[in-house]
Coordinates of C-alpha atoms in Angstrom, one line a residue:
X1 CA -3.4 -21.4 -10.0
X2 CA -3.6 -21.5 -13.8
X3 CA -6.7 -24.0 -13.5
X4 CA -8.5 -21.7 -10.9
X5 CA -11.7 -20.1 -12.6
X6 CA -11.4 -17.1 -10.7
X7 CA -9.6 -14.1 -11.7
X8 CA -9.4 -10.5 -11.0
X9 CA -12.3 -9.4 -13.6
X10 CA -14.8 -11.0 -11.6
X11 CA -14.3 -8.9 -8.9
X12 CA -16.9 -7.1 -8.5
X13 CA -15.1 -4.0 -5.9
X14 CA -17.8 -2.7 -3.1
X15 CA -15.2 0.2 -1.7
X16 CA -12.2 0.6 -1.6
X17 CA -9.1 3.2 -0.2
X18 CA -5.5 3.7 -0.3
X19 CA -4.6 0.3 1.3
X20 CA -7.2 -2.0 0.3
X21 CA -9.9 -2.8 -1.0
X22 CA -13.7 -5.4 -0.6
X23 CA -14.5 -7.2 -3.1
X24 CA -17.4 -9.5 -4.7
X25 CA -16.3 -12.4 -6.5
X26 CA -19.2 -13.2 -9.1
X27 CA -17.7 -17.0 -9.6
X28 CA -18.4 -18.0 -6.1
X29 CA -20.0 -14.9 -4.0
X30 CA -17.3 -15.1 -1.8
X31 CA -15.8 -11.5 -0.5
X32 CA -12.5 -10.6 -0.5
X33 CA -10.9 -8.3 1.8
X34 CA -7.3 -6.9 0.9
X35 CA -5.3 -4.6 3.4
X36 CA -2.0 -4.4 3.0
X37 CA -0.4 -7.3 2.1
X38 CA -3.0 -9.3 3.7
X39 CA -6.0 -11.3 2.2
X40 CA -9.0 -12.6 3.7
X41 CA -11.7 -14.3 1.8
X42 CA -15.0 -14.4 3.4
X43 CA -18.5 -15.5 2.9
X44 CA -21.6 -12.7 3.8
X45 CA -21.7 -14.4 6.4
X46 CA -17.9 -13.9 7.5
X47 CA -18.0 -10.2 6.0
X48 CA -20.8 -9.2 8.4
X49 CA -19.1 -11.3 11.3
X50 CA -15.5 -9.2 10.7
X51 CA -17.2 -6.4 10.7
X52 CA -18.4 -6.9 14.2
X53 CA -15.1 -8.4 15.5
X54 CA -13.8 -5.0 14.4
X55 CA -15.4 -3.5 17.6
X56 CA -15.1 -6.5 19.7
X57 CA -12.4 -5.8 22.3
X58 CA -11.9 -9.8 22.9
X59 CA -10.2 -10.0 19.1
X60 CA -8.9 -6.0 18.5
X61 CA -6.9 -4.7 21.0
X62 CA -6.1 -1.4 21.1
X63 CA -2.4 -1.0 23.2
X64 CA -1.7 1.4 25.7
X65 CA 1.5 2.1 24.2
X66 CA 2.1 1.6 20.6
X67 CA 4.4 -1.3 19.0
X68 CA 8.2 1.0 17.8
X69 CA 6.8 1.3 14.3
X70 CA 3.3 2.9 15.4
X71 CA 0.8 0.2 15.4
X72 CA -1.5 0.5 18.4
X73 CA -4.1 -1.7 17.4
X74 CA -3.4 -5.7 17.1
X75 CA -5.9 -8.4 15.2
X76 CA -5.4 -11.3 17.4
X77 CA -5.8 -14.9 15.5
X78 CA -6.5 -18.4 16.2
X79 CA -3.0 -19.1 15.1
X80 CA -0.7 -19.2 18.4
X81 CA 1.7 -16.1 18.6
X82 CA 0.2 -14.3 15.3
X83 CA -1.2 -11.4 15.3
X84 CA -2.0 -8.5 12.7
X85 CA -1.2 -4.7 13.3
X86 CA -2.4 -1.6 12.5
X87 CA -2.3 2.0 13.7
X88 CA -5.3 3.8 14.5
X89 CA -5.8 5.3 10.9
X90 CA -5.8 1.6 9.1
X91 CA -7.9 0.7 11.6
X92 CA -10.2 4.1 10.5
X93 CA -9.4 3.2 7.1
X94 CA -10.8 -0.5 7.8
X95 CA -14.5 0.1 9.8
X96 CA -14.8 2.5 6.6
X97 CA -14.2 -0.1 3.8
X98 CA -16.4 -2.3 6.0
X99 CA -19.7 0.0 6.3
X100 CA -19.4 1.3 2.2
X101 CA -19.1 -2.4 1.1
X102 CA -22.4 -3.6 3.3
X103 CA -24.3 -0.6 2.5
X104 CA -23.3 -1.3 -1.0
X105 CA -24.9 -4.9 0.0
X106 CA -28.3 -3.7 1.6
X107 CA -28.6 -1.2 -0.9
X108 CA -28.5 -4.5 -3.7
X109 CA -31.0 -6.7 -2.1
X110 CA -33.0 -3.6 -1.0
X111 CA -33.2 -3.3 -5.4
X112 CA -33.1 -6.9 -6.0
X113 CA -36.4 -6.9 -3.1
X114 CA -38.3 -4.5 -5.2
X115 CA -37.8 -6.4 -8.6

């Protein structure tokens, strides 16, 4: 990782909150999304994509009963048997850090548009 030209001053950070954070990495325009101990790096394209599978009831499923610790909300993944969970406010917490970073997004190419 010592040879990788990214670091964490290129981030360029679109919202953030108590538990994560979006970012814009100005070596590659990729986005990274950090909750928790999780990481997900995506492209625009990914980023608006998430976004929707947040309200997509096929990938989040909210559980009738909650999981002991809480959670009532699981991320289910490609991956066989692995799933991600959050309680309802993470998954508040979440669809906010989502809608600041792409209105932080149209609001840049609505300048950049005008230029």
């Amino acid at each position: 990782m010592h040879n990788d030209p990214h670091s964490y001053n290129s981030l360029r950070i679109l919202s953030q909150s108590e538990n994560g954070y979006i970012g814009q990495c100005s070596c590659c325009d990729h986005y990274n999304f950090v909750f928790g101990n999780a990481l997900f790096i995506f492209t625009e394209d990914g980023l608006t994509g998430f976004h929707s599978v947040l309200y997509n009831k096929c990938y989040f499923q909210k559980l009738e009963e909650p999981l002991p610790h809480g959670k009532n909300h699981l991320l289910l993944s490609p991956i066989p048997n692995f799933m991600l969970s959050f309680d309802s406010s993470e998954m508040e917490e979440i669809k906010n850090l989502f809608q600041e970073a792409l209105l932080a997004l149209e609001i840049d190419k609505i300048f950049s548009y005008k230029k």
